[in-house]
Amino acid sequence: MSINAEPLRKILQLEGEKGYLDSAVIGGLDRFLSRWTGQAVQSVASPQLLRQFERLKLVNSNYASLTKQQRKEWVNKVFAFLPELERVEAGKVEVKPPQEKKEEEVTPPPVSRRRPAAKKRRAASGSIDSPITTLKGVSTTLAAKFKRLGVETVRDLLYFFPHRHLDYSQRKHISQLTEGEEQTIIANVWETKVVMPGGRRSTEAIVGDETGNVRVLWFNNPYLVKQLPTNSRVVLSGRVGLFNGRLVFESPEWELLEDKELVHTGRLVPLYSLTQGLHPRQVRKLMKEVVDQWAWQVEDFLPAELRQRCNLFELPQAIAQAHYPENEAAKDRARVSLAFDELFILQLGVLARKREWQEGQPGNSFNIKTPVLDAFLSSLPFELTAAQQKVLGEILADLKEPKPMSRLLQGEVGSGKTVVATAALLVGAASDYQGAFMAPTEILAEQHFANVCQLLSRAGEQVSEEENLRRYSGLLSRPLTVALLIGGMNQARKQEIQQLILSGDIDIIIGTHALIQKEVEFKRLGLAVVDEQHRFGVTQRSALRQKGFNPHVLVMTATPIPRTLALTLYGDLDLSVIDELPPGRQVVKTKWLKPAQRDSAYAFLRKQVAEGHQAFIICPLVEESEAIEAKAAVAEYERLSQEVFPDLSLGLIHGRMSVAEKDEVMHHFRSAELDILVSTPVVEVGIDVPNATVMLVESADRFGLSQLHQFRGRVGRGEEQSYCMLLAQNPSEIGRERLDLIGKIYDGFQLAEEDLRLRGPGEFFGTRQSGLPDLRMAKLSDVALLELARDEAIRLFGKDPTLKKPEHRLLAKELARVWQKGGEWS
Ligand code: ADP
Ligand code: MG
């Protein structure tokens, strides 16, 4: 079948000759057209051509009602179209076999590259940062719904990217439809009616193209009857099912084929995350309008030369293609372009902060050639490992500079970070600076206090021991004073110690992060060591500055983070890594047990206790809430103490207990009054009880590798061989892989890389990185892109560190905008 344009051509010619009186054909031109067009469209496969039909009003023409002048114009337009029609249709193959999908693609016109007419653009009032209520058709009610999704301004909306796309771009003829797949057809609506399958009012339609008819059912939706008039042309995209042996389109996405771009069908269709009261069609339609009207008004802040070099879309196009891509390749390129922008801005911000921190105020230059350091190091009962020596060297080199250090020290639990930090604090004290050593919890602060005192007691002679305060002679020309300051201590003593800090009597003060945030005043703070903390960010630093100090900062973490990730997240910090454990450190034997082996696990635990050791039992992770988790832990504790180990003494720790309560339990465990400590996953953080030799982790498959590794670092801290038993009910594929890996790999960094690979960075960190600007498009596993962004940022920063050059004006603006929103950052 092909289109015969000849009759139409003749009629139109005649109509012209007769003076456009609608007299060329009996019954009027409209009737003729409806017949001719009705036949013609059956054989048109190209959607562009179909749209031309619509646009020219060949379908549903209304010739009779036009004025003479309008008739003339219209006839001329159709005339001009006829050769095109014949040309296209001449080369057309009848019905193409399904494998020739390419030719069947419904290709929407490349809108996104086409800028809307100037008129249209001017029609948009307000700026891109106006609330979305300035958009036509967005009520305050609708705006409230979007607000729940974090969308308030037009810009937010533009950056409200779909979480994925449905590929409805493959058009088929009805005869080619197959069961199960997602497919798209263009068809005529022959008939619609309300039907009641299963008692639900639904819409049924029979639609057809030149290859056949198919039934369509929109279950539970009787309203479509009105929206799909008979004889209208629709595009349907969706899944085709089998019903009583016949194919049925099941609630497909639909839209009328009009002179408009397809939004819901026939293309890559965006899927947005919705909240209650927002409907996919509504959001898609709004997004289409917003993207068409506003994407072009987003200023492209990347220097053009950089964009070209990195082969990225211009920003407006990237945004448009991220929503309504022309094809898969454009979609991917849009994602890469937007991800690059995010990472680049992130890197620039991080570099700017570092510069500001280091150049804002002069820091304190320590004299690192001090006999105290040698005395301390030679007093240790061991040699520093090569990694410790290297890292200490890096730190000392920073401390001697008049610009403040900002360094991240990574090293596994037990790799000897505390020793290195103590050495640095001593060097500070020797230069008459105070040092603060901060831990995230009071338990850990106490532990650090005990550890530091123990280390110092070998080098110096303890001359006095007061409550939470020790003095050592023989190290400095005056006694070296170390103190502990935590919320749990008695008020009077606390005030005394605060007074001593202010007067400069205390050299090294150990406490929680409250140390720097709250009431404590220092005399001469020169070095802040922050342990086990990911979020020692700008806020904390400016808190220090407000106290008039510009100390060196050493952040320590036992969470091994792959290098690229560290450079992104903590790009403002220099990185030091202790990548080796002290010699002779035992490997914690780790074993994955099946549920049936639970009893033998309990028996093993009992045996260890009988030998005088202690044990941890880690309760399952409960994601819903800390309260529920605590409740589950209490129940497990009761079950264990009553049914499993009635003869042993058990303790319980969970996140809902007060600090004092937790402290008390920990105290009992450390002093070996308790045999078994039952705990929610909170014990992850550095508890040090060398006599604990065995750990049992429940539902171990649900923890990440790094976390499991942290857990097992709680045992194996003494001389005795230690064990970690992992119980898993019914692990998923990834869960299995993890449990296999943790039994084989004992290197924290290697595990972290594996963890990142298995889980992706979002989960790797548990929650969204607080304080960092949002990453919507970038995945931190995009290592290559991340490195590219970092390199480019360093390069640009090298040329124009303050972004004062005119070509960087927009960049500076964007940086301020993003980072201002980000607030605190790591
Ligand atoms: P981290 O803070 O990294 O967890 P610590 O500094 O607390 O590690 O060290 C863990 C244990 O190892 C401590 O008992 C410490 O005295 C000991 N230790 C540290 N460095 C060495 C070393 N080079 N050789 C032997 N033992 C060491
Ligand atoms: Mg530690």
Coordinates of C-alpha atoms in Angstrom, one line a residue, residues 118-602:
A118 CA 12.4 34.5 21.6
K119 CA 8.7 35.2 22.1
K120 CA 8.2 32.1 24.2
R121 CA 11.3 32.8 26.2
R122 CA 10.2 36.3 27.1
A123 CA 6.8 34.9 28.2
A124 CA 8.5 33.3 31.2
S125 CA 8.4 35.8 34.0
G126 CA 10.6 35.8 37.1
S127 CA 14.0 34.3 37.4
I128 CA 15.3 30.9 37.6
D129 CA 15.6 31.2 41.4
S130 CA 11.9 32.2 41.7
P131 CA 9.6 29.8 43.6
I132 CA 7.9 27.3 41.3
T133 CA 4.6 29.0 41.9
T134 CA 5.6 31.6 39.3
L135 CA 5.2 28.9 36.7
K136 CA 2.0 28.7 34.9
G137 CA -0.2 26.0 36.4
V138 CA 1.7 25.5 39.6
S139 CA -0.6 26.2 42.5
T140 CA 0.6 26.6 46.1
T141 CA -0.8 23.1 46.8
L142 CA 1.3 21.6 44.0
A143 CA 4.3 23.6 45.2
A144 CA 3.8 22.1 48.7
K145 CA 4.0 18.6 47.2
F146 CA 7.2 19.5 45.4
K147 CA 8.6 21.0 48.5
R148 CA 8.5 17.5 50.1
L149 CA 10.8 16.4 47.3
G150 CA 13.2 19.3 48.1
V151 CA 12.1 21.3 45.1
E152 CA 11.2 24.9 45.7
T153 CA 12.6 27.0 42.9
V154 CA 12.6 26.7 39.2
R155 CA 16.2 25.8 39.3
D156 CA 15.5 23.0 41.8
L157 CA 12.9 21.7 39.3
L158 CA 15.4 21.8 36.5
Y159 CA 17.8 19.8 38.7
F160 CA 15.1 17.4 39.7
F161 CA 16.3 14.7 37.5
P162 CA 14.5 11.5 36.7
H163 CA 15.8 8.4 38.4
R164 CA 15.6 6.5 35.2
H165 CA 14.0 6.4 31.8
L166 CA 11.7 3.9 30.1
D167 CA 12.8 3.2 26.6
Y168 CA 9.6 3.6 24.6
S169 CA 11.5 4.6 21.5
Q170 CA 11.1 1.4 19.6
R171 CA 8.0 1.6 17.5
K172 CA 6.2 -1.5 16.3
H173 CA 3.3 -2.2 14.1
I174 CA 0.4 -4.0 15.7
S175 CA 1.2 -7.2 13.8
Q176 CA 4.6 -7.2 15.3
L177 CA 3.6 -6.9 19.0
T178 CA 4.8 -9.7 21.2
E179 CA 3.7 -10.6 24.7
G180 CA 5.6 -9.3 27.7
E181 CA 7.8 -6.6 26.2
E182 CA 7.5 -2.9 26.5
Q183 CA 6.5 -1.6 23.1
T184 CA 5.2 1.4 21.3
I185 CA 2.6 1.7 18.6
I186 CA 0.9 4.5 16.8
A187 CA -2.7 3.7 16.1
N188 CA -6.2 5.0 15.3
V189 CA -8.7 4.8 18.1
W190 CA -11.7 2.9 16.6
E191 CA -13.8 2.5 19.7
T192 CA -13.7 3.2 23.4
K193 CA -16.0 2.1 26.2
V194 CA -16.2 1.6 29.9
V195 CA -16.0 -2.0 30.9
M196 CA -16.1 -3.7 34.3
P197 CA -13.5 -6.4 34.6
G198 CA -13.4 -7.6 38.2
G199 CA -16.0 -5.0 39.0
R200 CA -13.7 -2.1 38.4
R201 CA -14.8 0.6 36.0
S202 CA -12.1 0.6 33.4
T203 CA -11.5 1.9 29.9
E204 CA -11.3 -0.5 27.0
A205 CA -10.3 0.7 23.5
I206 CA -9.8 -1.0 20.2
V207 CA -7.1 0.6 18.2
G208 CA -5.7 -0.3 14.9
D209 CA -3.0 0.5 12.3
E210 CA -2.7 -0.9 8.8
T211 CA -1.4 -4.2 10.1
G212 CA -4.2 -5.0 12.5
N213 CA -6.1 -4.1 15.6
V214 CA -5.4 -4.6 19.3
R215 CA -7.3 -4.3 22.5
V216 CA -6.2 -1.8 25.2
L217 CA -7.3 -1.9 28.7
W218 CA -6.8 0.8 31.3
F219 CA -7.8 -1.0 34.4
N220 CA -9.7 1.0 37.1
N221 CA -9.6 4.1 35.0
P222 CA -13.0 4.9 33.3
Y223 CA -12.0 8.5 32.6
L224 CA -10.0 7.9 29.5
V225 CA -13.1 7.3 27.5
K226 CA -13.6 11.0 27.3
Q227 CA -10.0 11.8 26.5
L228 CA -9.6 9.4 23.6
P229 CA -12.1 10.3 21.0
T230 CA -12.9 7.9 18.2
N231 CA -10.7 8.3 15.2
S232 CA -8.1 10.2 17.1
R233 CA -4.5 9.0 16.7
V234 CA -2.7 7.8 19.8
V235 CA 0.7 6.7 20.7
L236 CA 0.7 3.9 23.2
S237 CA 3.8 2.7 25.1
G238 CA 3.8 -0.1 27.6
R239 CA 3.6 -3.8 28.2
V240 CA 1.6 -6.2 26.2
G241 CA -0.1 -9.1 27.9
L242 CA -2.0 -12.1 26.9
F243 CA -5.7 -12.4 27.8
N244 CA -7.9 -15.3 26.7
G245 CA -5.2 -16.1 24.1
R246 CA -5.2 -12.6 22.7
L247 CA -2.8 -9.7 23.0
V248 CA -3.9 -6.8 25.2
F249 CA -2.1 -3.6 25.9
E250 CA -2.2 -3.3 29.7
S251 CA -2.6 0.2 31.0
P252 CA -0.1 1.7 28.6
E253 CA 1.2 5.2 28.7
W254 CA -0.7 7.1 26.1
E255 CA -0.9 10.4 24.3
L256 CA -2.6 11.8 21.4
L257 CA -0.5 12.3 18.4
E258 CA -0.6 16.1 18.0
D259 CA 1.7 18.7 16.6
K260 CA 3.7 18.5 19.8
E261 CA 6.7 16.6 21.0
L262 CA 5.9 13.3 22.7
V263 CA 6.2 13.4 26.4
H264 CA 4.9 10.1 27.8
T265 CA 5.4 7.7 24.9
G266 CA 7.4 6.9 21.8
R267 CA 10.7 8.0 23.2
L268 CA 13.0 7.7 26.2
V269 CA 10.4 8.7 28.9
P270 CA 11.6 10.0 32.2
L271 CA 10.5 8.5 35.5
Y272 CA 10.6 10.9 38.4
S273 CA 10.5 10.1 42.1
L274 CA 7.1 11.1 43.2
T275 CA 5.5 11.9 46.5
Q276 CA 1.9 11.4 47.5
G277 CA -0.4 13.5 45.3
L278 CA 2.0 13.9 42.4
H279 CA 1.1 12.0 39.3
P280 CA 3.6 10.8 36.7
R281 CA 1.8 12.4 33.7
Q282 CA 1.4 15.7 35.5
V283 CA 5.1 15.8 36.6
R284 CA 6.3 14.8 33.1
K285 CA 4.2 17.4 31.5
L286 CA 5.3 20.1 33.8
M287 CA 8.9 19.1 33.5
K288 CA 8.7 19.2 29.8
E289 CA 7.4 22.7 29.8
V290 CA 9.9 23.9 32.4
V291 CA 12.8 22.3 30.6
D292 CA 11.7 23.8 27.2
Q293 CA 11.3 27.2 28.7
W294 CA 13.9 27.5 31.3
A295 CA 16.8 25.2 30.7
W296 CA 18.2 27.8 28.3
Q297 CA 18.3 30.3 31.0
V298 CA 20.7 28.4 33.2
E299 CA 24.0 30.1 32.9
D300 CA 26.8 27.8 31.8
F301 CA 29.4 28.4 34.4
L302 CA 32.1 26.1 33.1
P303 CA 34.7 27.9 30.9
A304 CA 33.9 27.0 27.3
E305 CA 37.4 25.9 26.6
L306 CA 37.2 23.4 29.5
R307 CA 33.8 22.0 28.4
Q308 CA 35.2 21.4 24.9
R309 CA 38.3 19.8 26.1
C310 CA 36.4 17.4 28.3
N311 CA 33.7 16.8 25.6
L312 CA 30.8 17.8 27.8
F313 CA 27.4 19.2 26.8
E314 CA 26.8 22.8 27.4
L315 CA 24.8 23.1 30.6
P316 CA 21.4 23.9 29.2
Q317 CA 21.6 21.1 26.8
A318 CA 22.9 18.7 29.5
I319 CA 19.9 19.6 31.6
A320 CA 17.4 19.2 28.8
Q321 CA 18.9 15.9 27.7
A322 CA 19.0 14.5 31.2
H323 CA 15.2 14.9 31.3
Y324 CA 14.1 14.3 27.8
P325 CA 17.0 12.7 26.0
E326 CA 17.1 12.2 22.2
N327 CA 18.6 8.8 22.6
E328 CA 20.7 6.7 25.0
A329 CA 24.0 8.2 24.0
A330 CA 22.7 11.7 24.7
K331 CA 21.3 10.6 28.0
D332 CA 24.7 9.2 29.0
R333 CA 26.6 12.2 27.9
A334 CA 24.2 14.5 29.8
R335 CA 24.8 12.5 32.9
V336 CA 28.5 12.6 32.5
S337 CA 28.4 16.4 31.9
L338 CA 26.3 17.1 34.9
A339 CA 28.3 14.7 37.1
F340 CA 31.4 16.5 36.0
D341 CA 30.0 19.8 37.0
E342 CA 29.1 18.6 40.4
L343 CA 32.5 17.0 41.1
F344 CA 34.3 20.0 39.7
I345 CA 32.5 22.4 41.9
L346 CA 33.0 20.1 44.8
Q347 CA 36.7 20.0 44.1
L348 CA 37.0 23.8 43.6
G349 CA 35.2 24.3 46.9
V350 CA 37.4 21.9 48.7
L351 CA 40.5 23.6 47.3
A352 CA 39.2 27.0 48.2
R353 CA 38.6 26.0 51.8
K354 CA 42.0 24.6 52.1
R355 CA 43.5 27.8 50.8
E356 CA 41.4 29.9 53.0
W357 CA 42.3 27.8 56.0
Q358 CA 46.0 27.9 55.3
E359 CA 46.4 31.4 54.2
G360 CA 43.7 33.1 56.2
Q361 CA 45.9 33.5 59.3
P362 CA 49.4 32.6 60.1
G363 CA 49.7 29.3 62.0
N364 CA 52.1 28.2 64.7
S365 CA 55.5 27.0 63.8
F366 CA 56.7 24.2 66.1
N367 CA 60.2 23.5 66.8
I368 CA 60.4 19.9 65.8
K369 CA 64.0 19.3 66.7
T370 CA 63.3 18.6 70.3
P371 CA 65.0 16.1 72.6
V372 CA 61.6 15.2 74.0
L373 CA 60.7 13.5 70.7
D374 CA 63.7 11.3 70.8
A375 CA 63.2 10.5 74.4
F376 CA 59.7 9.6 73.8
L377 CA 60.4 7.4 70.8
S378 CA 63.2 5.6 72.5
S379 CA 61.1 4.9 75.6
L380 CA 58.6 2.9 73.6
P381 CA 58.7 -0.8 74.1
F382 CA 58.7 -1.2 70.3
E383 CA 60.0 0.4 67.1
L384 CA 57.7 2.4 65.0
T385 CA 56.8 0.6 61.9
A386 CA 58.1 2.1 58.6
A387 CA 54.6 3.4 57.9
Q388 CA 54.4 5.1 61.3
Q389 CA 57.8 6.7 60.7
K390 CA 56.8 8.0 57.3
V391 CA 53.6 9.4 58.6
L392 CA 55.2 11.0 61.6
G393 CA 57.7 12.6 59.2
E394 CA 54.9 14.1 57.1
I395 CA 53.2 15.5 60.2
L396 CA 56.4 17.0 61.6
A397 CA 57.1 18.7 58.3
D398 CA 53.7 20.3 58.5
L399 CA 54.1 21.3 62.2
K400 CA 57.3 23.2 61.5
E401 CA 55.6 25.4 59.0
P402 CA 53.9 28.7 60.0
K403 CA 50.8 27.7 58.0
P404 CA 48.3 25.4 59.8
M405 CA 48.4 21.8 59.0
S406 CA 45.2 20.1 57.8
R407 CA 46.0 16.4 57.5
L408 CA 43.9 13.3 57.5
L409 CA 45.6 10.3 59.0
Q410 CA 44.2 7.0 57.9
G411 CA 45.1 3.7 59.5
E412 CA 43.4 0.6 60.6
V413 CA 42.4 0.0 64.1
G414 CA 45.6 -1.0 66.0
S415 CA 47.9 0.4 63.3
G416 CA 49.4 2.7 65.9
K417 CA 47.8 6.1 65.2
T418 CA 47.6 7.0 68.9
V419 CA 51.3 6.7 69.3
V420 CA 51.9 9.0 66.4
A421 CA 49.4 11.6 67.6
T422 CA 51.0 11.5 71.1
A423 CA 54.4 12.2 69.5
A424 CA 52.9 15.2 67.7
L425 CA 51.3 16.5 70.9
L426 CA 54.5 16.3 72.7
V427 CA 56.4 18.3 70.0
G428 CA 53.7 20.9 70.4
A429 CA 54.1 21.0 74.2
A430 CA 57.8 21.3 73.8
S431 CA 57.2 24.5 71.8
D432 CA 54.9 25.7 74.5
Y433 CA 51.7 25.1 72.7
Q434 CA 48.7 23.4 74.1
G435 CA 47.2 20.4 72.3
A436 CA 43.7 19.0 72.3
F437 CA 42.9 15.4 71.6
M438 CA 39.3 14.8 70.8
A439 CA 37.3 11.6 70.6
P440 CA 33.7 11.2 69.5
T441 CA 32.5 9.6 72.8
E442 CA 33.4 9.9 76.4
I443 CA 34.3 6.2 76.7
L444 CA 36.8 6.7 73.9
A445 CA 38.1 9.9 75.5
E446 CA 38.8 8.0 78.7
Q447 CA 40.5 5.3 76.8
H448 CA 42.7 7.8 75.0
F449 CA 43.6 9.4 78.3
A450 CA 44.6 6.1 79.7
N451 CA 46.6 5.2 76.6
V452 CA 48.4 8.5 76.4
C453 CA 49.3 8.4 80.1
Q454 CA 50.6 4.9 79.7
L455 CA 52.8 5.9 76.8
L456 CA 54.2 9.0 78.6
S457 CA 54.8 7.2 81.8
R458 CA 57.7 5.3 80.2
A459 CA 59.5 8.4 79.0
G460 CA 58.8 10.6 81.9
E461 CA 58.3 10.2 85.6
Q462 CA 54.8 10.6 86.9
V463 CA 55.1 13.2 89.6
S464 CA 51.5 13.6 90.6
E465 CA 48.2 11.9 90.1
E466 CA 45.1 13.9 90.7
E467 CA 41.6 13.2 89.5
N468 CA 41.7 13.2 85.7
L469 CA 45.1 14.9 85.7
R470 CA 48.7 13.6 85.5
R471 CA 52.0 15.4 85.6
Y472 CA 55.2 14.0 84.2
S473 CA 58.7 15.3 84.9
G474 CA 61.9 14.7 82.9
L475 CA 60.3 15.5 79.6
L476 CA 60.2 19.3 79.5
S477 CA 61.9 21.9 81.6
R478 CA 58.7 22.0 83.6
P479 CA 56.3 19.1 84.3
L480 CA 54.2 18.0 81.4
T481 CA 50.5 18.1 82.3
V482 CA 47.9 15.9 80.7
A483 CA 44.2 16.1 81.7
L484 CA 40.8 14.6 80.8
L485 CA 37.8 16.7 80.5
I486 CA 34.4 15.1 79.8
G487 CA 30.8 15.9 80.6
G488 CA 30.4 13.0 83.0
M489 CA 32.8 14.3 85.6
N490 CA 31.9 16.3 88.6
Q491 CA 31.2 19.9 88.1
A492 CA 33.7 21.4 90.5
R493 CA 36.6 19.3 89.1
K494 CA 35.5 20.2 85.6
Q495 CA 35.7 23.9 86.4
E496 CA 39.1 23.5 88.0
I497 CA 40.4 21.8 84.9
Q498 CA 38.9 24.4 82.6
Q499 CA 40.7 27.0 84.7
L500 CA 44.0 25.2 84.3
I501 CA 43.5 25.0 80.5
L502 CA 42.8 28.8 80.4
S503 CA 45.9 29.6 82.5
G504 CA 48.0 27.4 80.3
D505 CA 48.9 24.9 83.0
I506 CA 47.7 22.0 81.0
D507 CA 49.7 20.9 78.0
I508 CA 47.6 18.1 76.6
I509 CA 43.8 18.0 77.1
I510 CA 41.8 15.0 76.1
G511 CA 38.1 15.1 75.7
T512 CA 35.2 14.9 73.3
H513 CA 34.4 17.3 70.5
A514 CA 32.6 19.5 73.0
L515 CA 36.1 20.5 74.0
I516 CA 36.4 23.0 71.2
Q517 CA 32.7 23.8 70.8
K518 CA 31.6 24.8 74.2
E519 CA 32.8 26.6 77.2
V520 CA 36.5 25.6 77.1
E521 CA 39.0 28.4 76.6
F522 CA 42.6 27.7 75.8
K523 CA 45.6 29.9 76.5
R524 CA 47.6 28.9 73.4
L525 CA 46.1 26.1 71.4
G526 CA 48.5 24.9 68.8
L527 CA 47.4 21.4 67.7
A528 CA 44.0 19.7 67.6
V529 CA 43.9 16.0 67.0
V530 CA 40.5 14.6 66.1
D531 CA 40.0 10.9 66.4
E532 CA 37.5 8.6 64.6
Q533 CA 35.6 11.6 63.2
H534 CA 34.5 12.1 59.7
R535 CA 33.0 15.4 60.2
F536 CA 35.5 17.8 61.6
G537 CA 34.4 20.4 59.2
V538 CA 34.4 24.1 58.7
T539 CA 32.0 24.8 61.6
Q540 CA 34.4 23.2 64.0
R541 CA 37.3 25.0 62.6
S542 CA 35.7 28.3 62.6
A543 CA 34.8 27.6 66.3
L544 CA 38.5 27.3 66.9
R545 CA 39.2 30.4 65.0
Q546 CA 36.7 32.3 66.9
K547 CA 38.7 31.4 70.0
G548 CA 41.5 33.2 68.3
F549 CA 43.6 30.2 67.3
N550 CA 44.7 28.8 64.1
P551 CA 45.9 25.4 65.2
H552 CA 47.3 22.6 63.2
V553 CA 44.6 20.0 62.7
L554 CA 45.2 16.3 62.5
V555 CA 42.1 14.2 61.7
M556 CA 42.4 10.5 62.3
T557 CA 40.2 7.8 61.0
A558 CA 40.2 4.0 61.2
T559 CA 37.7 3.8 58.3
P560 CA 39.9 3.0 55.4
I561 CA 38.7 5.1 52.5
P562 CA 40.0 4.4 49.0
R563 CA 42.3 7.2 48.0
T564 CA 40.3 8.8 45.2
L565 CA 37.3 8.9 47.5
A566 CA 39.3 10.4 50.3
L567 CA 40.6 13.1 47.9
T568 CA 37.1 14.0 47.0
L569 CA 35.5 14.0 50.4
Y570 CA 38.5 15.3 52.2
G571 CA 40.2 17.0 49.4
D572 CA 41.1 20.0 51.6
L573 CA 43.1 17.7 53.8
D574 CA 46.5 16.3 53.0
L575 CA 46.5 12.5 53.3
S576 CA 48.7 10.3 55.3
V577 CA 48.2 6.5 55.5
I578 CA 49.5 4.0 57.9
D579 CA 49.3 1.0 55.7
E580 CA 51.0 -1.6 57.8
L581 CA 50.2 -3.2 61.1
P582 CA 52.8 -3.6 63.9
P583 CA 54.6 -6.9 63.5
G584 CA 53.3 -10.0 65.1
R585 CA 49.7 -8.8 65.1
Q586 CA 47.5 -11.8 65.0
V587 CA 44.9 -12.4 62.4
V588 CA 41.4 -12.7 63.8
K589 CA 40.1 -16.0 62.5
T590 CA 36.9 -15.2 60.8
K591 CA 34.2 -17.7 59.9
W592 CA 30.8 -17.6 58.3
L593 CA 28.4 -19.9 60.0
K594 CA 25.1 -21.3 58.7
P595 CA 22.0 -20.9 61.0
A596 CA 22.2 -24.6 61.9
Q597 CA 25.6 -23.9 63.5
R598 CA 24.3 -21.4 66.0
D599 CA 24.5 -23.9 68.9
S600 CA 28.1 -24.8 68.1
A601 CA 28.9 -21.0 68.0
Y602 CA 27.4 -20.6 71.5

